Structure formats: structure tokens, C-alpha cells
XYZ file of C-alpha atoms in Angstrom:
646
model
C 6.409 -19.595 13.861
C 9.701 -18.107 12.818
C 10.009 -18.398 9.072
C 13.255 -18.251 7.129
C 12.455 -14.737 6.042
C 11.697 -13.374 9.480
C 14.645 -15.311 10.849
C 16.893 -13.215 8.638
C 15.303 -10.040 10.009
C 15.672 -11.071 13.644
C 19.235 -12.176 13.029
C 19.779 -8.609 11.856
C 18.240 -7.476 15.137
C 20.120 -10.207 17.015
C 21.106 -8.252 20.054
C 17.894 -6.610 21.195
C 17.242 -7.081 24.910
C 15.269 -6.047 27.985
C 16.422 -6.298 31.575
C 14.422 -8.817 33.609
C 14.108 -9.739 37.245
C 12.819 -12.729 39.090
C 9.090 -12.691 38.435
C 6.145 -13.111 40.763
C 3.567 -15.499 39.367
C 0.131 -14.316 38.266
C -1.628 -15.721 41.285
C 0.693 -13.807 43.599
C 0.350 -10.459 41.814
C -1.168 -7.654 43.880
C -4.525 -6.179 42.928
C -3.654 -4.129 39.838
C -3.659 -0.362 39.941
C -4.958 0.432 36.468
C -4.088 3.776 34.896
C -7.052 6.131 35.172
C -6.733 7.217 31.543
C -6.595 3.722 30.006
C -9.655 4.308 27.837
C -10.421 3.504 24.216
C -10.163 7.178 23.222
C -6.883 7.686 25.054
C -5.427 4.526 23.528
C -6.613 5.532 20.056
C -4.824 8.878 20.418
C -1.570 6.957 20.855
C -2.036 3.926 18.594
C -3.778 5.554 15.623
C -0.868 7.850 14.675
C 1.628 4.972 14.973
C -0.349 2.701 12.698
C -1.200 5.510 10.272
C 2.501 6.257 9.891
C 3.284 2.572 9.284
C 0.520 2.228 6.689
C 0.951 5.584 4.936
C 4.723 6.048 5.055
C 6.062 2.501 5.356
C 3.595 0.670 3.061
C 2.142 -1.453 5.846
C -0.800 -3.513 4.528
C -2.925 -4.059 7.638
C -2.823 -4.730 11.366
C -4.836 -5.230 14.524
C -4.144 -3.887 18.018
C -5.946 -5.143 21.134
C -5.622 -3.936 24.732
C -7.376 -5.766 27.570
C -7.538 -5.682 31.349
C -8.472 -8.541 33.636
C -12.090 -7.418 33.523
C -12.713 -6.257 29.987
C -11.435 -5.546 26.527
C -10.500 -1.868 26.538
C -9.423 -1.352 22.950
C -9.645 -3.411 19.760
C -9.111 -1.903 16.353
C -8.050 -2.939 12.887
C -5.974 -0.783 10.566
C -5.523 -0.859 6.811
C -6.956 -3.621 4.643
C -7.191 -7.389 4.901
C -7.725 -7.529 1.123
C -6.193 -4.522 -0.601
C -7.674 -5.116 -4.055
C -11.180 -5.539 -2.628
C -10.609 -2.645 -0.175
C -11.808 -4.915 2.631
C -11.080 -3.271 6.000
C -8.945 -4.991 8.613
C -11.113 -5.482 11.705
C -10.446 -6.714 15.227
C -13.431 -9.061 15.487
C -13.920 -10.499 11.981
C -10.454 -10.556 10.398
C -8.324 -13.630 11.052
C -4.552 -13.336 11.446
C -1.810 -15.945 11.860
C -0.186 -15.370 15.282
C 2.577 -17.877 14.524
C 4.555 -18.997 17.563
C 2.011 -17.533 19.957
C 0.413 -20.911 19.204
C 3.067 -22.427 21.469
C 1.296 -20.955 24.500
C -1.742 -23.096 23.688
C 0.469 -26.168 23.324
C 2.052 -25.483 26.695
C -1.341 -25.072 28.359
C -2.556 -28.321 26.776
C 0.471 -30.138 28.192
C -0.151 -28.676 31.638
C -3.828 -29.640 31.520
C -2.739 -33.255 31.109
C -0.080 -32.843 33.806
C -2.808 -31.525 36.102
C -4.895 -34.573 35.250
C -1.996 -36.885 36.158
C -1.633 -38.162 32.594
C 1.706 -36.502 31.802
C 4.921 -36.017 33.764
C 7.096 -33.038 32.828
C 10.280 -34.859 33.833
C 9.712 -38.266 32.246
C 11.646 -39.337 29.145
C 9.307 -38.576 26.228
C 10.154 -41.932 24.660
C 7.558 -43.301 27.054
C 4.837 -41.316 25.260
C 5.692 -41.546 21.562
C 5.848 -44.238 18.894
C 9.384 -43.593 17.619
C 12.735 -43.386 19.387
C 14.722 -40.300 20.323
C 18.184 -41.563 21.293
C 20.026 -40.053 24.230
C 23.654 -39.448 23.185
C 26.427 -40.592 25.468
C 26.884 -38.012 28.207
C 23.497 -36.465 27.389
C 20.182 -36.329 29.188
C 16.817 -37.656 27.975
C 14.354 -35.365 26.247
C 11.544 -34.466 28.646
C 8.482 -32.280 28.309
C 10.089 -29.720 30.606
C 13.092 -29.508 28.294
C 10.813 -29.247 25.254
C 8.803 -26.386 26.753
C 11.955 -24.507 27.836
C 13.750 -25.152 24.515
C 16.494 -27.113 26.263
C 16.133 -30.432 24.456
C 19.090 -29.232 22.369
C 17.630 -29.836 18.889
C 19.292 -28.111 15.982
C 17.166 -25.870 13.755
C 15.003 -27.814 11.303
C 13.141 -26.418 8.265
C 12.209 -29.345 6.008
C 8.441 -29.657 5.787
C 7.968 -26.808 8.262
C 6.081 -24.664 5.752
C 3.829 -25.859 2.979
C 1.344 -24.328 0.580
C -2.413 -24.597 0.922
C -2.724 -28.264 1.794
C -3.524 -30.539 4.690
C -0.453 -30.775 6.897
C 1.352 -34.078 6.989
C 0.255 -36.178 9.988
C 2.157 -34.804 12.945
C 3.656 -38.083 14.137
C 4.904 -39.019 10.680
C 6.517 -35.615 10.134
C 8.224 -35.758 13.516
C 9.507 -39.316 13.104
C 11.144 -38.773 9.726
C 12.537 -35.320 10.524
C 14.214 -35.964 13.883
C 16.948 -33.302 14.185
C 20.415 -33.747 15.612
C 20.722 -32.805 19.291
C 23.417 -30.139 19.272
C 23.236 -29.653 23.042
C 22.324 -33.070 24.473
C 23.223 -32.128 28.056
C 20.214 -29.827 28.284
C 22.391 -26.921 29.401
C 22.067 -24.622 26.373
C 18.738 -23.192 25.188
C 18.067 -23.457 21.455
C 14.604 -22.367 20.336
C 12.950 -25.257 18.513
C 9.741 -25.474 16.500
C 10.353 -29.209 16.285
C 10.499 -29.501 20.071
C 7.166 -27.790 20.672
C 5.580 -29.747 17.812
C 6.747 -32.889 19.622
C 5.081 -31.669 22.819
C 1.858 -31.207 20.846
C 2.152 -34.721 19.454
C 2.429 -36.070 22.985
C -0.832 -34.242 23.801
C -2.357 -35.948 20.778
C -1.052 -39.381 21.758
C -2.047 -39.243 25.419
C -5.439 -37.577 24.945
C -6.414 -39.762 22.003
C -7.617 -36.675 20.095
C -6.082 -34.933 17.061
C -4.138 -31.912 18.302
C -6.391 -29.321 16.621
C -9.514 -30.996 18.023
C -8.042 -31.173 21.531
C -7.214 -27.451 21.562
C -10.642 -26.612 20.165
C -12.476 -28.620 22.849
C -10.287 -27.812 25.834
C -9.184 -24.203 25.250
C -10.815 -22.357 22.335
C -14.440 -23.411 22.898
C -14.371 -22.960 26.710
C -12.958 -19.439 26.246
C -15.563 -18.726 23.540
C -12.875 -17.965 20.996
C -15.416 -18.561 18.241
C -13.275 -17.205 15.413
C -10.168 -19.242 16.198
C -8.898 -22.602 15.006
C -5.820 -24.760 14.590
C -7.296 -26.503 11.546
C -5.257 -26.090 8.364
C -6.383 -25.112 5.787
C -9.204 -23.170 7.381
C -12.721 -24.592 7.700
C -15.252 -23.187 5.246
C -16.938 -20.821 7.709
C -13.646 -19.133 8.684
C -11.762 -19.128 5.372
C -13.503 -15.962 4.021
C -12.406 -14.058 7.145
C -8.684 -14.742 6.666
C -6.577 -11.690 5.852
C -4.506 -12.119 2.732
C -0.792 -12.327 3.435
C 1.206 -9.355 2.185
C 4.835 -8.376 2.608
C 3.942 -4.726 1.905
C 0.941 -2.896 0.520
C 2.387 -2.280 -2.957
C 3.131 -5.966 -3.586
C 0.778 -8.878 -4.359
C -0.324 -11.190 -1.543
C 0.769 -14.776 -1.059
C -1.129 -17.022 -3.427
C -1.605 -19.681 -0.761
C -2.465 -20.360 2.878
C 0.720 -21.498 4.561
C 0.430 -24.594 6.712
C 2.832 -25.557 9.485
C 3.014 -28.195 12.242
C 0.031 -27.012 14.280
C 1.492 -27.087 17.830
C 4.372 -24.831 16.776
C 2.422 -22.187 14.870
C -0.870 -23.309 13.350
C -3.289 -20.920 15.058
C -5.594 -18.608 13.083
C -7.581 -16.135 15.198
C -9.114 -12.686 15.394
C -7.657 -9.982 17.589
C -10.645 -9.992 19.927
C -10.354 -13.748 20.422
C -6.708 -13.339 21.413
C -7.876 -10.609 23.788
C -10.074 -13.175 25.562
C -7.115 -15.538 25.812
C -4.999 -12.780 27.376
C -7.718 -12.060 29.914
C -7.821 -15.751 30.875
C -4.056 -15.687 31.420
C -4.278 -12.561 33.587
C -7.077 -14.161 35.620
C -5.018 -17.197 36.543
C -6.416 -19.520 33.863
C -10.107 -18.662 34.077
C -12.554 -16.401 32.230
C -16.261 -15.797 32.680
C -16.510 -18.597 35.221
C -14.760 -21.164 33.013
C -11.333 -22.463 33.970
C -8.905 -23.897 31.389
C -5.993 -24.450 33.791
C -5.398 -24.303 37.517
C -3.701 -21.216 38.893
C -0.905 -23.332 40.319
C -0.054 -24.834 36.925
C -0.232 -21.479 35.147
C 2.019 -19.982 37.801
C 4.445 -22.840 37.212
C 4.438 -22.095 33.492
C 5.262 -18.434 34.086
C 7.884 -18.922 36.789
C 11.395 -17.811 35.767
C 13.857 -20.388 34.514
C 17.503 -19.395 34.090
C 16.857 -15.660 34.212
C 19.401 -13.371 32.570
C 19.680 -9.575 32.657
C 17.576 -9.516 29.479
C 14.763 -11.924 30.190
C 13.759 -15.431 31.123
C 11.851 -18.347 29.684
C 9.266 -20.197 31.713
C 7.387 -23.151 30.243
C 6.898 -21.601 26.756
C 6.227 -18.132 28.230
C 8.829 -15.389 27.684
C 9.445 -12.921 30.492
C 10.884 -9.480 29.654
C 10.909 -5.891 30.827
C 8.883 -3.312 28.920
C 9.111 0.308 30.018
C 10.605 -0.962 33.274
C 7.695 -3.291 34.043
C 7.607 -7.076 34.164
C 5.800 -8.542 31.184
C 5.032 -12.093 30.088
C 4.067 -13.346 26.655
C 5.353 -14.631 23.349
C 5.983 -13.334 19.854
C 5.217 -15.040 16.582
C 6.006 -14.795 12.888
C 4.805 -16.481 9.756
C 5.869 -15.698 6.211
C 3.868 -12.450 6.233
C 2.304 -12.084 9.711
C 4.295 -10.679 12.644
C 2.640 -10.713 16.042
C 3.316 -10.044 19.706
C 1.372 -10.909 22.848
C 2.382 -9.342 26.167
C 0.681 -8.748 29.476
C 1.711 -7.041 32.694
C 0.564 -9.102 35.705
C 1.143 -6.368 38.258
C -0.913 -3.838 36.334
C -3.407 -6.346 34.910
C -3.064 -5.033 31.363
C -2.363 -7.042 28.201
C -1.626 -6.255 24.561
C -1.856 -8.083 21.259
C -0.451 -6.638 18.050
C -0.429 -8.437 14.719
C 0.896 -6.910 11.516
C 0.134 -8.329 8.115
C 3.545 -7.718 6.543
C 6.507 -5.601 7.608
C 6.075 -2.857 5.025
C 9.322 -1.080 4.243
C 10.834 -1.920 7.641
C 13.982 -3.914 6.942
C 16.288 -3.266 9.883
C 16.810 -1.700 13.277
C 17.019 1.877 11.976
C 13.632 1.565 10.263
C 12.208 -0.244 13.279
C 12.992 2.703 15.555
C 11.106 5.014 13.187
C 7.946 2.946 13.724
C 7.919 2.037 17.444
C 6.161 -1.048 18.729
C 2.627 -0.111 19.876
C 2.829 -2.282 23.012
C 6.021 -0.543 24.140
C 4.646 2.919 23.384
C 1.385 2.144 25.203
C 3.312 0.864 28.226
C 5.498 3.954 28.298
C 2.488 6.232 27.969
C -0.013 4.593 30.311
C 1.896 2.542 32.884
C 3.658 4.254 35.793
C 7.362 4.849 35.442
C 9.307 2.001 37.023
C 12.931 1.356 37.867
C 14.641 -1.867 36.889
C 15.922 -4.363 39.425
C 18.930 -6.609 39.289
C 18.742 -10.239 38.281
C 20.453 -12.825 40.429
C 21.693 -16.225 39.331
C 24.019 -15.000 36.596
C 27.393 -13.325 36.586
C 28.121 -10.281 34.462
C 31.533 -10.448 32.819
C 34.275 -8.577 34.596
C 35.519 -6.356 31.803
C 33.913 -4.753 28.751
C 36.847 -5.556 26.491
C 36.320 -9.260 27.135
C 33.035 -9.256 25.207
C 34.580 -8.409 21.827
C 34.524 -11.229 19.299
C 32.385 -13.148 16.822
C 29.119 -14.762 17.897
C 26.467 -17.032 16.435
C 23.061 -18.167 17.639
C 22.496 -21.387 19.542
C 19.440 -21.738 17.306
C 21.302 -23.117 14.326
C 21.935 -26.090 12.071
C 25.254 -27.926 11.957
C 24.535 -31.227 10.212
C 23.197 -30.095 6.814
C 23.694 -27.509 4.076
C 21.505 -25.154 6.126
C 24.612 -24.566 8.210
C 25.363 -21.847 5.676
C 22.610 -19.683 7.167
C 24.483 -19.733 10.469
C 27.698 -18.705 8.722
C 26.205 -15.638 7.055
C 24.358 -14.544 10.210
C 27.417 -14.412 12.482
C 27.821 -11.096 14.288
C 30.961 -9.241 15.325
C 31.004 -7.325 18.607
C 33.467 -4.444 18.929
C 34.026 -1.977 21.760
C 34.564 1.585 20.558
C 36.734 4.288 22.111
C 34.009 5.492 24.488
C 33.100 2.023 25.734
C 29.982 1.411 23.620
C 29.294 -1.806 21.749
C 29.146 -1.778 17.979
C 27.478 -4.717 16.312
C 28.287 -5.770 12.745
C 27.469 -8.574 10.392
C 30.663 -10.600 10.540
C 30.510 -11.168 6.801
C 30.878 -7.384 6.303
C 32.257 -5.831 9.523
C 32.678 -2.336 8.125
C 30.936 1.009 8.554
C 29.411 2.185 11.821
C 27.388 -0.920 12.637
C 24.563 -0.750 15.190
C 25.532 1.203 18.290
C 24.580 -0.021 21.765
C 25.362 2.492 24.484
C 26.845 1.306 27.738
C 24.318 1.255 30.588
C 26.606 -0.491 33.032
C 29.386 -3.031 32.777
C 28.530 -5.478 29.967
C 24.968 -4.197 29.635
C 24.140 -2.034 26.614
C 21.119 -0.260 25.163
C 20.588 0.169 21.440
C 17.976 1.316 18.915
C 14.319 0.989 19.842
C 15.046 0.346 23.549
C 17.025 -2.685 22.461
C 19.427 -4.170 24.973
C 22.131 -6.789 24.979
C 23.908 -8.295 27.953
C 27.066 -10.364 28.098
C 26.624 -13.090 30.679
C 28.672 -15.864 32.210
C 26.844 -18.632 34.048
C 28.921 -20.622 36.485
C 30.330 -23.637 34.677
C 29.637 -22.369 31.143
C 31.187 -20.056 28.587
C 30.181 -16.410 28.240
C 27.325 -15.604 25.887
C 25.057 -12.836 24.615
C 21.546 -12.587 26.032
C 18.823 -10.836 24.021
C 15.288 -9.715 24.805
C 13.940 -10.946 21.471
C 14.570 -14.516 22.505
C 14.547 -14.036 26.322
C 16.402 -17.154 27.471
C 15.274 -19.406 24.601
C 18.386 -18.754 22.504
C 21.797 -17.313 23.205
C 24.655 -15.878 21.205
C 27.700 -18.120 21.527
C 31.293 -17.424 20.570
C 32.246 -18.742 17.141
C 35.250 -21.115 16.941
C 38.018 -19.689 14.766
C 37.709 -22.623 12.384
C 34.271 -21.461 11.183
C 34.699 -17.708 11.663
C 33.281 -16.025 8.577
C 35.831 -13.224 8.897
C 38.514 -15.426 7.348
C 36.258 -17.870 5.503
C 34.485 -15.197 3.447
C 37.637 -13.535 2.055
C 39.262 -16.897 1.337
C 36.131 -18.178 -0.385
C 35.642 -14.977 -2.385
C 39.240 -15.009 -3.605
C 38.976 -18.689 -4.499
C 35.726 -18.130 -6.365
C 37.254 -15.171 -8.194
C 40.163 -17.352 -9.346
C 37.684 -19.956 -10.583
C 35.480 -17.463 -12.416
C 38.376 -15.567 -13.995
C 39.883 -18.843 -15.159
C 36.615 -19.893 -16.767
C 36.176 -16.496 -18.407
C 39.735 -16.550 -19.721
C 39.422 -20.112 -21.003
C 37.528 -19.362 -24.275
C 39.523 -16.166 -24.802
C 42.812 -18.051 -24.529
C 41.486 -20.798 -26.791
C 40.525 -18.271 -29.469
C 43.907 -16.588 -29.172
C 45.724 -19.932 -29.602
C 43.474 -20.809 -32.530
C 44.314 -17.513 -34.195
C 48.031 -18.093 -33.573
C 47.635 -21.724 -34.672
C 49.296 -22.926 -31.506
C 48.248 -25.627 -29.092
C 48.475 -25.157 -25.319
C 50.748 -28.193 -25.267
C 51.706 -30.846 -27.745
C 51.209 -33.695 -25.272
C 47.619 -34.985 -25.388
C 47.808 -36.208 -21.790
C 48.689 -32.712 -20.559
C 45.879 -31.231 -22.655
C 43.458 -33.701 -21.083
C 44.606 -32.641 -17.609
C 44.129 -28.999 -18.601
C 40.578 -29.735 -19.790
C 39.737 -31.844 -16.716
C 40.793 -29.005 -14.409
C 38.440 -26.611 -16.229
C 35.596 -29.091 -15.973
C 36.159 -29.280 -12.209
C 35.898 -25.492 -12.072
C 32.635 -25.602 -14.030
C 31.235 -28.071 -11.502
C 32.368 -25.861 -8.599
C 30.711 -22.835 -10.188
C 27.438 -24.674 -10.769
C 27.349 -25.816 -7.145
C 28.132 -22.340 -5.803
C 25.299 -20.815 -7.848
C 22.886 -23.579 -6.836
C 23.820 -23.077 -3.179
C 22.735 -19.438 -3.252
C 19.387 -19.958 -4.996
C 17.298 -21.387 -2.082
C 18.169 -18.428 0.151
C 16.142 -16.193 -2.180
C 13.123 -18.478 -2.419
C 10.095 -19.274 -0.289
C 10.732 -21.641 2.647
C 7.941 -23.820 1.278
C 10.447 -25.281 -1.228
C 12.033 -27.287 1.599
C 10.052 -30.488 1.310
C 10.337 -33.998 -0.087
C 9.786 -32.769 -3.644
C 13.199 -31.139 -3.390
C 14.948 -34.427 -2.516
C 15.812 -35.534 -6.098
C 17.326 -32.147 -6.900
C 19.149 -32.160 -3.586
C 20.716 -35.532 -4.393
C 21.913 -34.188 -7.758
C 23.273 -31.143 -5.944
C 25.120 -33.354 -3.458
C 26.566 -35.462 -6.290
C 27.920 -32.377 -8.071
C 29.381 -31.053 -4.825
C 31.156 -34.361 -4.212
C 32.517 -34.186 -7.782
C 33.918 -30.794 -6.869
C 35.496 -32.200 -3.697
C 37.183 -35.096 -5.489
C 37.987 -32.799 -8.388
C 40.120 -30.701 -6.032
C 42.423 -33.705 -5.736
C 42.701 -33.771 -9.515
C 43.602 -30.060 -9.682
C 46.378 -30.540 -7.107
C 47.700 -33.585 -8.990
C 47.617 -31.721 -12.320
C 49.425 -28.672 -10.893
C 52.071 -30.938 -9.366
C 52.584 -32.755 -12.675
C 52.835 -29.496 -14.611
C 55.574 -28.215 -12.299
C 57.418 -31.536 -12.250
C 57.414 -31.870 -16.045
C 57.840 -28.169 -16.832
C 54.559 -28.062 -18.725
C 53.576 -24.652 -20.085
C 55.059 -21.309 -19.132
C 55.998 -20.343 -15.593
C 52.886 -18.145 -15.422
C 50.734 -21.094 -16.545
C 52.160 -23.267 -13.784
C 51.639 -20.513 -11.187
C 48.091 -20.149 -12.461
C 47.421 -23.861 -12.043
C 48.821 -23.681 -8.509
C 46.328 -20.914 -7.759
C 43.578 -23.042 -9.268
C 44.600 -25.987 -7.090
C 44.653 -23.854 -3.923
C 41.259 -22.367 -4.803
C 39.770 -25.784 -5.505
C 41.017 -27.093 -2.164
C 39.484 -24.096 -0.361
C 36.168 -24.615 -2.132
C 36.261 -28.359 -1.418
C 36.875 -27.633 2.281
C 33.930 -25.224 2.196
C 31.686 -27.840 0.570
C 32.636 -30.423 3.198
C 32.518 -28.171 6.263
C 29.107 -26.715 5.456
C 27.685 -30.012 4.157
C 27.145 -28.758 0.637
C 28.795 -32.037 -0.239
C 26.326 -33.841 1.962
C 24.269 -36.961 2.291
C 21.360 -36.114 4.574
C 17.816 -35.461 3.448
C 16.912 -34.254 6.942
C 17.477 -30.552 7.361
């Protein structure tokens, strides 16, 4: 589950990528040739120093690392503490973590179990399974389970009610029905990663099976695989609650005071590392473990088959395919407010990894990330044979490096609510330097050296931490950025000039400065006139206009401050309790919008009637221009909004 906080981090790391090739399914993989030195001691010699550095030097609270083959668990070890104050060690078999979006793999398998049983059809309009309507826009295609599991239903990003504190989650169907997002890409041709979409798939499992989602997964996946310390129940049942690691951001800060709950199919899993190891083994064995089968090999192969492969990865049915150390890997990552996890396995070699960190420690960006390499990548580089990368077919690399320069934003975004602001501030600028390398900048501050991605070949670049980005053009669509972090579940699209932060930010900053300086000067000028015993103007009507303009600026300032506040708060604030405040916020923003008309009218009247000095009239013209810019900003980014769905 990608929280708001981790979303900011991954936006910072927007362009990380691995090359990928068309992938053979698990059932077709050759008998694996395991490395002879893949032993617990050999793995410990590699993993222990990495985790010790993260804990000791980067204030990492705790973590678990698991390595498994098809036949056995090879390595499982906890690091640090699950409860720092109590000095309770983090363990692989008795400490629960929150794997976040790795939960989506279980949802996908549940869907395919019902497909296998003939009870679901991947290509049927989901309106035939649910108890509320999802309209198909004109020119669009219906939402199907296949589109949900490949993140091609086109839903915009949705956060309201996604995270909550220490309570029973809202019934899944009710949450889905009242939080239906806009379909930004209704033609099904653009991937846009969606927690809502996978939650909807889980609800369909619930509806068709007649069982609550958490109960279905428990009976049909967790219990058969003997994952005895795993559950989708939220909050945790009494026997598992004491095993849950406390959620820390870093070891020198207090833990979260609550157990975060989310829509279960999108990220509700709690599990130990060793339980996830059993799940990985079942995946590597074609859907079976210890004589128990949870899914047919054919269906699992279908889930892992490439869909719309790019030079940096592909997305099957919820599974991500990437390259790690030159080898094909399949899996999924996951993030909660404090837990950051990754599950990968290598079908050809028959080796799988699970890493879950409780907190990020002091790691805040790509430079820090390269100082503390990912254990799965380091293990693959150390123990798997060196492999060369193949070429992906089905996509066209752009014809010239210079053509990739520009401003980009993620297809995983919001456009219909005030959350559109998060897309604005996360835009990235791509520049090509004098030696042909890509430099990546935050568009809101495109200065300094940026992150450097060295040219590997035309329009394919490698950056920090084995990160890669590719610039791709599919036939019939615009060029885009592909990234390994999101495989093919999200893409970087070019930003239209009308919402390019490179001109919006300076214009907005200047306008805000005019507003703030005017408000600061207002009492000073009033005191000066009082001391001189002079009025600003003898006409009371003009004085009223002067005062009204300042009141508009006060409203604008209040809205601007209020807009920034939620970005520094927990994502759990986005729920129905916020609705009354949001309505007040909208009302003030609309006052600011209509107030801009008043400032233009007042400035026009002052010039027409020669009111005040020339400087005063110029000043009011600047105020009017600034108010119009701010009003446009409020309207464009839905700060002056109406929706309670975001």
C-alpha cells in the first residue's frame, strides 16, 4: 500500500528502472541451477553487514530478510528491534510486519481461483458482479477484472478513507461505492496504479464467494499454505496483536500510536517473514506447496505472463516483472506509513527474497539509497550467475536523445480534486547534458546538478543504485518514461504547458509575495497616515473598496496556508471527519475567486477616477493581477472545489 509519505519518496526516485524481456512462465522454467554457496552462513556474510550499517549508521529501527528456494527456506533473520523501548528483538518467525501492496498478490490469486472455478470472467464488465454502478464514459471501455489487475481501468489516484487509525475498516462495498474515482484513462490504454482498483477486485471476490474478503483469503490461501502467523483481519486478532512490530520512521523517533487499517485487498496483510517465505515457495512451485495446491499452474502462469512489456519491466496480472542483476524476476513491492517491503523471486534459478523494513531510517533520497543497497539486489549480484540483458520487443525506443527533454508527471495522479496539487509539486524535468546523459530535476526547483542517469544506449539510462529509465513510444500513443519501480503499472507522461510548474510556481510565488507584502504594509501605512492625520482618501466609497481588497487578500492568504497544512500531516486525516472543514475551505477559496473580480474592478475604478497616487494605482493593479493568478490557481487545482471524493 503506497502511502502519501512513501509516495513522496518514490516520486523523488521517479525514474528508477530495470531492463526486462519477454518472460517465460513459472511452469516453463528449466530445472533451476542453484548457486553452490547459497547457504545461511554465506547469505549472512552478505546481508548482516548491510543491515548493520542501516541500523547503526542510518537509524533503521528493524527489519527481516528471508531467502527461499523451491525446496526450502535457506535464510530467515530479523534485525534490530520490533519494540525499541522494550528492546524486543525483530525475528523472522514471530514478528509481524505489514507488507502493504504485496497483499495485492493474494487478491489476484483469489480472483484467479474463482476464474478457475468458472465463477468469474476476467473480461466481463464488473458491473455484472457488484451492487453499484461504474459508468463507462463515451468512447471508453468497461472496467473488467483484467483491467483492474493490470491497473488499466484508468482510475485516478484516491486517498480518502484509504488509511485509518486503529479501528475496524469500513465495509469494503460501502467504501468503494461512495469513493468511486474519476476514470482519467477510460480507454484502458494507459496504466495508472490504483489501490481502489485492486480493492474493487477483492470486493468482487467477496461478492461472488459469499465470504468476507479476509475470511476467504484465510480459508483458501493462508491456511492451506500453513501461514499460521498471517492475517488480513484489521485490527489484528488477539493472538497475533502482541507479535506486531511497532511502526517507526527511524529508531530515534517514537512509533506510531496506532495500527493503520486500509482496504484489505489493496494492502491489509500482516505476516511474519517466514510465512511470506512459504508463499514465495508456493509461487515458485507453480501454485503448490507441501502437496497442497492453491492455484493451477496454468492460471499462475497466466498471472505472470508479460503484458505491455517495456525496456524497464512489465506488469502481469498484479505481478511485476523486472530485471535484477541481469536476471528475470517477478514480484511486488509494498509500503505502509512505516513499513517498506519487497518480494522478488527468480523463476529460472528457483530463488526468492523477501525484505521488509520497519521505517526508512535516515534514507530520504536516491543518494542515501545508494549508500544502503537493497539486500535482494546485492544477494542476486553476489550469488546468481552473471547474466546479459536481452532486448524487449513490442515497443519503440525514441529516435533521438534530445527528444526526451521536457517536463513529465505520473499517470498515477489526481485531476478532479485539491489533491491535484500533489501532482503539480511532483513534476520532473528531464534535461540532456553536454555528454548525452540525462539529468533529472524536480520541476518546481530545476537547479543544481539533479540526479544523473548515464546513457547506456539511445534513450536508455542508468542512474544511482542500478536505477534505470527508458523513454518509450508505443505505436499509436505519445512518448513516455518507463521506470522499474512501477514496471508497467504507471508511466511518466509529458506535462501540458498549461499546468507546467516551471511557469506556475514563479507566477504563484510572485503573486503570493505581492499579497503578503501588501498585508504587511497595510498596518504600517495605516499607522503612518494616523500619525500624519491623513486619510487614504476622502471618499468613503473608495476607502471601502480599499478595505474590501485587503479583506480579499486575507482570504487568499488563509486559503494558501490551509492548502499547505495537509501535506505535512498523516494521511489518516483524509476521511469523512474532514468534510466539514473541507467545505469551509472550499467556501473561503470561492470567496477568493470571486474576490479577484472585486480587485480588478477596484483597480479599474481607481485608475478611471484618479484615486490615490500613481504608485497607489500601480500597486492596486499588481494586487489585481496577483489575485487573478491566485484565483486561476484555486480553480485549476480545485482548491475552490465542490467534491468530497478525493
